[in-house]
Short mmCIF file of C-alpha atoms in Angstrom, two decimals:
data_model
loop_
_atom_site.label_atom_id
_atom_site.label_comp_id
_atom_site.label_asym_id
_atom_site.label_seq_id
_atom_site.Cartn_x
_atom_site.Cartn_y
_atom_site.Cartn_z
CA MET D 1 136.83 -160.40 62.15
CA SER D 2 140.30 -160.66 63.80
CA ARG D 3 143.27 -162.61 62.42
CA ALA D 4 142.94 -165.08 65.32
CA ASN D 5 139.66 -166.32 63.82
CA TYR D 6 141.44 -167.81 60.80
CA ASN D 7 143.41 -171.10 60.66
CA PHE D 8 146.58 -170.70 58.54
CA MET D 9 148.44 -173.72 57.03
CA PRO D 10 151.73 -173.61 55.05
CA VAL D 11 151.18 -174.13 51.30
CA SER D 12 153.91 -174.79 48.65
CA TRP D 13 154.48 -172.42 45.73
CA ARG D 14 153.67 -175.22 43.21
CA THR D 15 150.36 -175.90 44.93
CA LEU D 16 149.41 -172.22 44.74
CA VAL D 17 150.23 -172.02 41.03
CA LYS D 18 148.25 -175.17 40.31
CA ALA D 19 145.25 -173.87 42.26
CA ALA D 20 145.48 -170.53 40.51
CA GLY D 21 145.45 -172.27 37.15
CA VAL D 22 142.32 -174.19 38.04
CA ILE D 23 140.62 -170.98 39.13
CA VAL D 24 141.64 -169.19 35.92
CA LEU D 25 140.30 -172.02 33.78
CA ALA D 26 137.05 -172.09 35.75
CA LEU D 27 136.63 -168.32 35.88
CA PRO D 28 134.54 -167.93 32.65
CA ALA D 29 132.08 -170.55 33.85
CA ILE D 30 131.89 -168.94 37.29
CA LEU D 31 131.26 -165.51 35.75
CA ARG D 32 128.61 -166.88 33.42
CA ALA D 33 126.87 -168.52 36.36
CA GLN D 34 127.02 -165.30 38.37
CA ASP D 35 125.67 -163.34 35.41
CA GLY D 36 122.83 -165.84 35.12
CA VAL D 37 121.96 -165.49 38.81
CA ALA D 38 122.13 -161.69 38.60
CA GLU D 39 120.00 -161.71 35.46
CA LYS D 40 117.39 -163.90 37.17
CA GLN D 41 117.41 -161.62 40.20
CA GLU D 42 117.03 -158.53 38.03
CA SER D 43 114.18 -160.00 35.97
CA ARG D 44 112.25 -161.43 38.91
CA ILE D 45 109.16 -159.50 40.09
CA GLU D 46 108.32 -159.33 43.75
CA ILE D 47 104.71 -159.25 44.92
CA LYS D 48 103.59 -158.00 48.31
CA ARG D 49 100.06 -159.13 49.08
CA ARG D 50 97.89 -156.67 50.97
CA GLY D 51 97.76 -157.64 54.61
CA SER D 52 101.06 -159.56 54.46
CA GLN D 53 102.73 -156.66 56.26
CA PRO D 54 100.75 -155.86 59.44
CA PRO D 55 99.63 -152.25 59.95
CA THR D 56 101.03 -150.18 62.79
CA GLU D 57 99.76 -147.21 64.76
CA ALA D 58 101.57 -144.01 63.82
CA PRO D 59 103.61 -142.54 66.70
CA ALA D 60 101.90 -139.82 68.72
CA GLU D 61 105.18 -137.92 68.65
CA HIS D 62 104.64 -137.04 64.99
CA PHE D 63 100.86 -137.35 64.56
CA THR D 64 97.70 -135.91 66.10
CA GLY D 65 94.77 -138.31 66.44
CA ARG D 66 94.65 -141.96 65.42
CA VAL D 67 96.59 -142.87 62.29
CA ARG D 68 97.23 -146.37 60.91
CA ILE D 69 100.13 -147.17 58.56
CA GLU D 70 100.04 -150.27 56.35
CA PRO D 71 103.34 -150.79 54.44
CA LEU D 72 103.11 -151.54 50.73
CA PHE D 73 106.79 -151.97 49.86
CA GLN D 74 110.18 -151.08 51.29
CA GLU D 75 113.30 -149.74 49.58
CA ASN D 76 114.88 -152.05 46.99
CA ASP D 77 118.21 -151.38 45.26
CA PRO D 78 118.80 -149.53 43.04
CA SER D 79 115.58 -147.70 43.88
CA HIS D 80 115.31 -146.16 47.34
CA THR D 81 111.55 -145.66 47.18
CA SER D 82 108.98 -146.91 49.69
CA ALA D 83 105.21 -146.66 49.93
CA ALA D 84 102.40 -147.26 52.41
CA TYR D 85 98.66 -146.93 52.89
CA VAL D 86 98.07 -144.31 55.58
CA THR D 87 94.60 -144.04 57.13
CA PHE D 88 93.63 -141.02 59.24
CA GLU D 89 90.52 -140.98 61.41
CA PRO D 90 88.47 -137.74 61.31
CA GLY D 91 90.57 -134.88 62.66
CA ALA D 92 93.84 -136.85 62.59
CA HIS D 93 96.88 -135.41 60.80
CA SER D 94 100.66 -135.42 60.64
CA ALA D 95 103.06 -132.90 62.11
CA TRP D 96 104.94 -130.49 59.83
CA HIS D 97 107.70 -132.30 57.93
CA THR D 98 109.80 -132.42 54.77
CA HIS D 99 111.07 -135.21 52.48
CA PRO D 100 114.60 -135.15 51.01
CA LEU D 101 113.41 -136.49 47.65
CA GLY D 102 109.81 -135.25 47.81
CA GLN D 103 106.60 -137.23 48.20
CA ILE D 104 103.58 -138.31 46.16
CA LEU D 105 100.18 -138.72 47.84
CA ILE D 106 97.35 -140.55 46.06
CA VAL D 107 94.01 -140.28 47.86
CA THR D 108 92.02 -143.53 47.77
CA ALA D 109 89.16 -142.66 50.15
CA GLY D 110 87.70 -139.83 52.18
CA THR D 111 88.59 -136.16 52.36
CA CYS D 112 92.31 -135.43 52.63
CA TRP D 113 93.79 -132.09 53.68
CA VAL D 114 97.31 -131.04 52.73
CA GLN D 115 99.03 -127.73 53.42
CA ARG D 116 102.33 -126.28 52.28
CA TRP D 117 103.97 -123.88 54.71
CA GLY D 118 102.68 -120.38 53.97
CA ASP D 119 99.78 -121.52 51.78
CA ALA D 120 96.12 -122.30 52.42
CA ILE D 121 94.93 -125.85 53.13
CA GLU D 122 94.09 -127.79 49.96
CA GLU D 123 91.29 -130.35 49.98
CA LEU D 124 91.74 -133.63 48.08
CA ARG D 125 89.30 -136.44 47.42
CA ALA D 126 89.42 -140.02 46.19
CA GLY D 127 91.36 -140.17 42.91
CA ASP D 128 93.27 -136.92 43.52
CA ALA D 129 97.07 -136.93 43.70
CA VAL D 130 99.61 -134.37 44.88
CA TRP D 131 103.37 -134.00 44.35
CA ILE D 132 105.29 -132.41 47.22
CA PRO D 133 108.78 -131.28 46.08
CA PRO D 134 111.96 -132.11 48.04
CA GLY D 135 112.50 -130.06 51.18
CA GLN D 136 109.04 -128.47 51.13
CA LYS D 137 107.55 -128.07 54.61
CA HIS D 138 104.01 -129.42 54.75
CA TRP D 139 101.49 -131.57 56.63
CA HIS D 140 98.59 -133.77 55.56
CA GLY D 141 95.74 -135.75 57.09
CA ALA D 142 91.96 -136.01 57.39
CA SER D 143 89.38 -133.26 57.52
CA PRO D 144 87.60 -132.74 60.88
CA THR D 145 84.53 -134.72 59.80
CA SER D 146 85.79 -137.36 57.36
CA ALA D 147 88.37 -140.13 57.60
CA THR D 148 90.80 -140.47 54.71
CA THR D 149 93.25 -142.99 53.27
CA HIS D 150 96.07 -142.16 50.90
CA ILE D 151 99.04 -143.95 49.38
CA ALA D 152 102.26 -142.17 50.39
CA ILE D 153 105.30 -142.69 48.13
CA GLN D 154 108.70 -141.23 49.00
CA GLY D 155 112.40 -141.76 48.33
CA ALA D 156 115.27 -141.97 50.81
CA VAL D 157 118.74 -140.46 50.98
CA ASP D 158 121.22 -142.39 53.10
CA GLY D 159 118.34 -144.39 54.54
CA LYS D 160 116.29 -141.35 55.58
CA ASN D 161 113.06 -140.35 53.83
CA ILE D 162 111.56 -137.78 56.22
CA ASP D 163 112.54 -134.94 58.55
CA TRP D 164 109.98 -134.25 61.28
CA MET D 165 109.27 -130.78 62.61
CA GLU D 166 106.81 -129.21 65.07
CA LYS D 167 103.20 -130.31 65.38
CA VAL D 168 100.40 -128.47 63.56
CA THR D 169 98.60 -126.08 65.92
CA GLU D 170 94.82 -126.19 66.34
CA LYS D 171 94.57 -122.76 64.69
CA GLN D 172 96.57 -123.92 61.66
CA TYR D 173 94.50 -127.09 61.33
CA ASN D 174 91.20 -125.22 61.52
CA MET D 175 92.02 -122.85 58.65
CA LYS D 176 89.37 -123.00 55.93
CA PRO D 177 90.49 -124.99 52.84
CA SER D 178 90.96 -123.02 49.64
CA THR D 179 88.70 -123.55 46.63
CA LYS D 180 90.44 -123.63 43.27
CA THR D 181 87.64 -123.77 40.72
CA ASN D 182 84.12 -122.47 40.32
CA ALA D 183 82.84 -126.02 40.51
CA GLN D 184 84.60 -126.61 43.80
CA SER D 185 83.35 -123.28 45.08
CA ASP D 186 79.78 -124.29 44.28
CA ALA D 187 80.23 -127.56 46.13
CA PHE D 188 82.05 -126.40 49.22
CA SER D 189 81.17 -122.72 49.67
CA SER D 190 78.73 -123.42 52.48
CA LEU D 191 81.18 -125.45 54.54
CA LEU D 192 81.91 -123.93 57.92
CA THR D 193 85.16 -124.43 59.77
CA LEU D 194 85.34 -124.74 63.52
CA ASP D 195 86.78 -121.22 63.57
CA ASP D 196 83.68 -119.96 61.75
CA ILE D 197 81.43 -121.62 64.31
CA ARG D 198 83.58 -120.47 67.21
CA THR D 199 83.18 -116.80 66.22
CA VAL D 200 79.43 -117.16 66.79
CA ALA D 201 78.99 -120.03 69.26
CA PRO D 202 82.12 -121.33 71.03
CA ALA D 203 80.20 -124.06 72.86
CA LEU D 204 78.65 -125.26 69.61
CA ALA D 205 82.14 -125.51 68.12
CA ARG D 206 83.19 -127.67 71.07
CA TYR D 207 80.17 -129.94 70.72
CA THR D 208 80.79 -130.17 66.97
CA LYS D 209 84.41 -131.16 67.47
CA GLU D 210 83.91 -133.55 70.37
CA THR D 211 80.36 -134.88 70.65
CA LEU D 212 79.50 -134.98 66.94
CA ALA D 213 82.82 -136.59 66.06
CA ASP D 214 82.16 -139.28 68.67
CA LEU D 215 78.66 -139.91 67.27
CA TRP D 216 80.04 -140.84 63.85
CA LYS D 217 82.41 -143.37 65.41
CA ARG D 218 79.70 -145.33 67.25
CA PRO D 219 79.69 -148.99 66.14
CA GLY D 220 75.93 -149.60 66.02
CA LEU D 221 75.50 -148.29 62.48
CA SER D 222 77.94 -148.22 59.58
CA ALA D 223 79.33 -144.88 58.38
CA ARG D 224 77.48 -145.42 55.10
CA ASP D 225 74.14 -145.89 56.88
CA ARG D 226 74.78 -142.88 59.11
CA SER D 227 75.26 -140.82 55.97
CA LEU D 228 72.00 -142.11 54.47
CA VAL D 229 70.15 -141.23 57.68
CA THR D 230 71.76 -137.79 57.83
CA ILE D 231 71.16 -136.68 54.24
CA ALA D 232 67.58 -137.96 54.47
CA ALA D 233 66.99 -135.83 57.58
CA LEU D 234 68.57 -132.75 55.98
CA ILE D 235 66.58 -133.10 52.74
CA ALA D 236 63.33 -133.67 54.64
CA SER D 237 63.88 -130.54 56.73
CA ASN D 238 65.34 -128.54 53.80
CA GLN D 239 68.59 -127.83 55.65
CA THR D 240 70.77 -126.92 52.67
CA THR D 241 73.68 -125.34 54.57
CA GLU D 242 74.90 -128.73 55.78
CA LEU D 243 73.99 -130.62 52.61
CA PRO D 244 77.21 -129.98 50.60
CA SER D 245 79.46 -131.39 53.29
CA GLN D 246 77.09 -134.27 54.05
CA PHE D 247 76.70 -135.21 50.37
CA ASN D 248 80.49 -135.31 50.12
CA ARG D 249 80.74 -137.26 53.33
CA ALA D 250 78.16 -139.76 52.09
CA LEU D 251 80.14 -140.32 48.90
CA ASP D 252 83.33 -140.70 50.93
CA ASN D 253 81.55 -143.21 53.19
CA GLY D 254 80.64 -145.49 50.31
CA VAL D 255 77.24 -144.20 49.21
CA LYS D 256 77.28 -144.42 45.42
CA PRO D 257 76.42 -141.38 43.27
CA SER D 258 73.50 -143.41 41.91
CA GLU D 259 72.26 -143.94 45.47
CA VAL D 260 72.53 -140.25 46.36
CA SER D 261 70.54 -139.50 43.22
CA GLU D 262 67.94 -142.09 44.14
CA VAL D 263 67.61 -140.83 47.73
CA ILE D 264 66.77 -137.37 46.40
CA THR D 265 64.21 -138.86 43.99
CA HIS D 266 62.71 -141.04 46.70
CA LEU D 267 62.35 -138.17 49.17
CA ALA D 268 60.53 -136.02 46.63
CA PHE D 269 57.58 -138.31 47.46
CA TYR D 270 58.11 -138.22 51.24
CA SER D 271 59.22 -134.65 51.90
CA GLY D 272 57.84 -132.82 48.86
CA TRP D 273 59.09 -131.80 45.43
CA ALA D 274 60.36 -128.42 46.64
CA ASN D 275 62.70 -130.01 49.20
CA ALA D 276 63.96 -132.43 46.57
CA MET D 277 64.66 -129.56 44.16
CA SER D 278 66.65 -127.76 46.86
CA ALA D 279 68.70 -130.94 47.27
CA VAL D 280 69.19 -131.18 43.50
CA ALA D 281 70.62 -127.64 43.45
CA VAL D 282 73.20 -128.59 46.08
CA ALA D 283 74.02 -132.02 44.65
CA LYS D 284 74.59 -130.51 41.20
CA GLY D 285 77.61 -128.57 42.48
CA VAL D 286 78.96 -131.54 44.45
CA PHE D 287 78.63 -133.88 41.46
CA ARG D 288 80.31 -131.38 39.15
CA ALA D 289 83.22 -130.84 41.54
CA ARG D 290 83.78 -134.59 41.89
CA GLY D 291 83.45 -135.29 38.16
CA ILE D 292 80.28 -137.37 38.58
CA GLY D 293 78.56 -137.67 35.21
CA ALA D 294 75.36 -139.10 33.80
CA ASP D 295 77.02 -142.49 33.34
CA GLN D 296 77.13 -142.87 37.15
CA LEU D 297 73.45 -142.05 37.69
CA PRO D 298 70.46 -144.41 37.54
CA PRO D 299 68.31 -144.37 34.39
CA ALA D 300 64.96 -142.59 34.45
CA SER D 301 63.18 -145.89 33.89
CA GLY D 302 63.97 -149.53 33.38
CA PRO D 303 63.46 -153.01 34.85
CA LEU D 304 61.94 -153.03 38.34
CA LEU D 305 62.35 -155.33 41.32
CA PRO D 306 59.67 -158.02 41.82
CA ILE D 307 56.71 -156.95 43.89
CA ASP D 308 55.56 -158.74 47.03
CA LYS D 309 51.98 -159.34 45.95
CA ALA D 310 50.62 -160.36 49.35
CA ALA D 311 52.13 -157.37 51.15
CA GLU D 312 51.04 -155.01 48.38
CA THR D 313 47.48 -156.32 48.42
CA HIS D 314 47.30 -155.75 52.17
CA ARG D 315 48.72 -152.23 51.83
CA ALA D 316 46.43 -151.28 48.95
CA THR D 317 43.33 -152.57 50.78
CA SER D 318 44.21 -150.61 53.91
CA VAL D 319 44.76 -147.38 51.94
CA GLU D 320 41.52 -147.85 50.01
CA GLN D 321 39.53 -148.35 53.21
CA ASN D 322 41.07 -145.39 55.04
CA VAL D 323 41.50 -142.89 52.20
CA GLY D 324 39.36 -143.94 49.22
CA SER D 325 36.19 -142.17 50.27
CA VAL D 326 38.09 -138.96 51.04
CA ALA D 327 40.63 -138.64 48.24
CA PRO D 328 40.55 -141.21 45.40
CA GLY D 329 43.48 -139.43 43.76
CA VAL D 330 45.63 -140.15 46.78
CA VAL D 331 44.83 -143.86 46.44
CA GLN D 332 45.75 -143.77 42.75
CA TYR D 333 49.11 -142.04 43.17
CA THR D 334 50.00 -144.07 46.25
CA SER D 335 49.74 -147.23 44.20
CA ASP D 336 51.27 -145.86 41.02
CA PRO D 337 53.85 -144.30 40.86
CA LEU D 338 54.77 -144.70 44.56
CA PHE D 339 54.52 -148.39 45.43
CA HIS D 340 54.28 -149.87 41.93
CA ASP D 341 57.26 -147.94 40.56
CA LEU D 342 59.42 -145.87 42.95
CA TRP D 343 59.73 -148.56 45.65
CA LEU D 344 60.68 -151.13 43.02
CA ARG D 345 63.51 -149.15 41.42
CA PRO D 346 66.74 -151.19 41.83
CA ALA D 347 69.13 -148.23 42.21
CA LEU D 348 68.46 -148.19 45.96
CA ALA D 349 67.99 -151.38 47.97
CA PRO D 350 64.58 -151.78 49.67
CA ARG D 351 66.25 -151.76 53.08
CA ASP D 352 67.95 -148.44 52.28
CA ARG D 353 64.71 -146.93 50.92
CA SER D 354 63.05 -147.82 54.19
CA LEU D 355 65.95 -146.39 56.20
CA VAL D 356 65.80 -143.00 54.46
CA THR D 357 61.98 -142.98 54.58
CA VAL D 358 61.83 -143.51 58.34
CA SER D 359 64.63 -140.98 58.86
CA ALA D 360 62.75 -138.39 56.80
CA LEU D 361 59.48 -139.05 58.64
CA ILE D 362 61.15 -138.58 62.02
CA ALA D 363 62.99 -135.45 60.89
CA SER D 364 59.74 -133.89 59.68
CA GLY D 365 57.74 -134.97 62.74
CA GLN D 366 55.39 -137.30 60.84
CA VAL D 367 54.80 -139.71 63.72
CA ALA D 368 51.62 -141.27 62.33
CA GLN D 369 53.47 -142.81 59.39
CA ILE D 370 56.38 -144.27 61.37
CA THR D 371 54.71 -147.51 62.50
CA TYR D 372 54.08 -148.79 58.98
CA HIS D 373 57.44 -147.74 57.57
CA LEU D 374 59.54 -148.89 60.53
CA ASN D 375 57.90 -152.32 60.29
CA ARG D 376 58.55 -152.30 56.56
CA ALA D 377 62.19 -151.32 57.19
CA MET D 378 62.66 -154.25 59.56
CA ASP D 379 60.92 -156.57 57.09
CA ASN D 380 63.45 -155.31 54.53
CA GLY D 381 66.42 -156.22 56.74
CA LEU D 382 66.96 -153.31 59.15
CA THR D 383 67.81 -154.78 62.57
CA LYS D 384 66.51 -153.54 65.90
CA SER D 385 70.00 -152.38 66.94
CA GLU D 386 70.39 -150.47 63.66
CA ALA D 387 66.98 -148.85 64.09
CA SER D 388 67.97 -147.87 67.62
CA GLU D 389 71.20 -146.30 66.40
CA MET D 390 69.30 -144.50 63.62
CA LEU D 391 67.31 -142.75 66.37
CA THR D 392 70.57 -141.81 68.11
CA GLN D 393 72.00 -140.34 64.89
CA LEU D 394 68.82 -138.35 64.32
CA LEU D 395 69.11 -136.67 67.73
CA PHE D 396 71.77 -134.42 66.23
CA TYR D 397 70.33 -133.99 62.72
CA ALA D 398 66.58 -133.88 63.41
CA GLY D 399 66.61 -132.63 66.99
CA TRP D 400 65.69 -134.12 70.37
CA PRO D 401 61.93 -133.32 70.21
CA ASN D 402 61.41 -135.15 66.90
CA VAL D 403 63.29 -138.20 68.14
CA PHE D 404 61.51 -138.30 71.49
CA SER D 405 58.18 -138.07 69.67
CA ALA D 406 59.20 -141.09 67.58
CA ILE D 407 60.53 -143.23 70.44
CA PRO D 408 57.12 -144.41 71.81
CA VAL D 409 56.18 -145.55 68.31
CA ALA D 410 59.50 -147.35 67.84
CA LYS D 411 59.15 -148.97 71.26
CA GLU D 412 55.72 -150.34 70.35
CA VAL D 413 57.01 -151.69 67.03
CA PHE D 414 59.96 -153.40 68.74
CA GLU D 415 57.77 -154.97 71.42
CA LYS D 416 55.19 -156.31 68.99
CA ARG D 417 57.85 -157.82 66.74
CA THR D 418 59.38 -159.76 69.64
CA LYS D 419 56.10 -161.42 70.62
#
């Protein structure tokens, strides 16, 4: 501010001395008051509620794919640390960069990839954390098939907390993640990268990257339900190569370990014990790698859900009439343990049991059973639009012929339920 902005008035020497004396006498009180204010400011906590700071789209200049940044807190003296939730859609990732004071990443959901310059890609999952030292060139983001969210914490020097570099090339991004332990190797050894697929079938790699990625983003069915449909189809058709990645994806998409366990148990009855045992062998490695223990799994037995007596009487009568004279044992085991025990276990909601049952029937080409179970699924809360999208998901995991064989049956069910 220039001198011209001030108004100057002549003041006598005596007046200045008197004013100075007043200030000197008042100084202790002023200092005590300032100390009190400073102490209050230092002792006060500051809370930032989630959602109070609107998220922003990360700039395309420094990121590939869609990335959303939700600030948690900004720098506060004397600390120069900030943090944010960063969510990457499948295939999205940062460019290469460094941090002057390093960075901490804490994965809260999904499958996160991080790579230090010169090293292999490391794969992180919910609950994992990584420390990136100051000045270390690296990138991080989602895997090709799974979204991820992590908390990013970094410090600033002279107001700067990051130095951006070149973007990650497609070849660098498609490097296969390393496996650090035997448990991780068991869980992820059958994962194929796009480079692996490209060496055998370049067009399949393109469809996997583009078409399949688009399928999982469709709004008609939640990511969790898509995972239930997919693992049911894979178990029913005994497709174990894809099971490790899809079990992990299901867990990342919100399917509980207890629900994965229960899906395998349920499908032992609908796709056979051998298929269920193959799924157990795969899930064992996935559970071990993710630290999933017995405390997260449903008990072998316990309280059951209430039975719908009218519906069960109708079902039992129909089975007795159609099957009783041919195979009494089938009638017995269909009632107990199937409908009087398995279907009443609370570890998997009835609607979800129906969803995986119909998915398994379609994947294994069992058209005759679809009418009953699709009606049951819709009675249990599956909507017509969700059932329609289930068929779309199964195109890619059960094949076009199985889905087209099921469509006339589904069409008939939909039409009769609207009358």
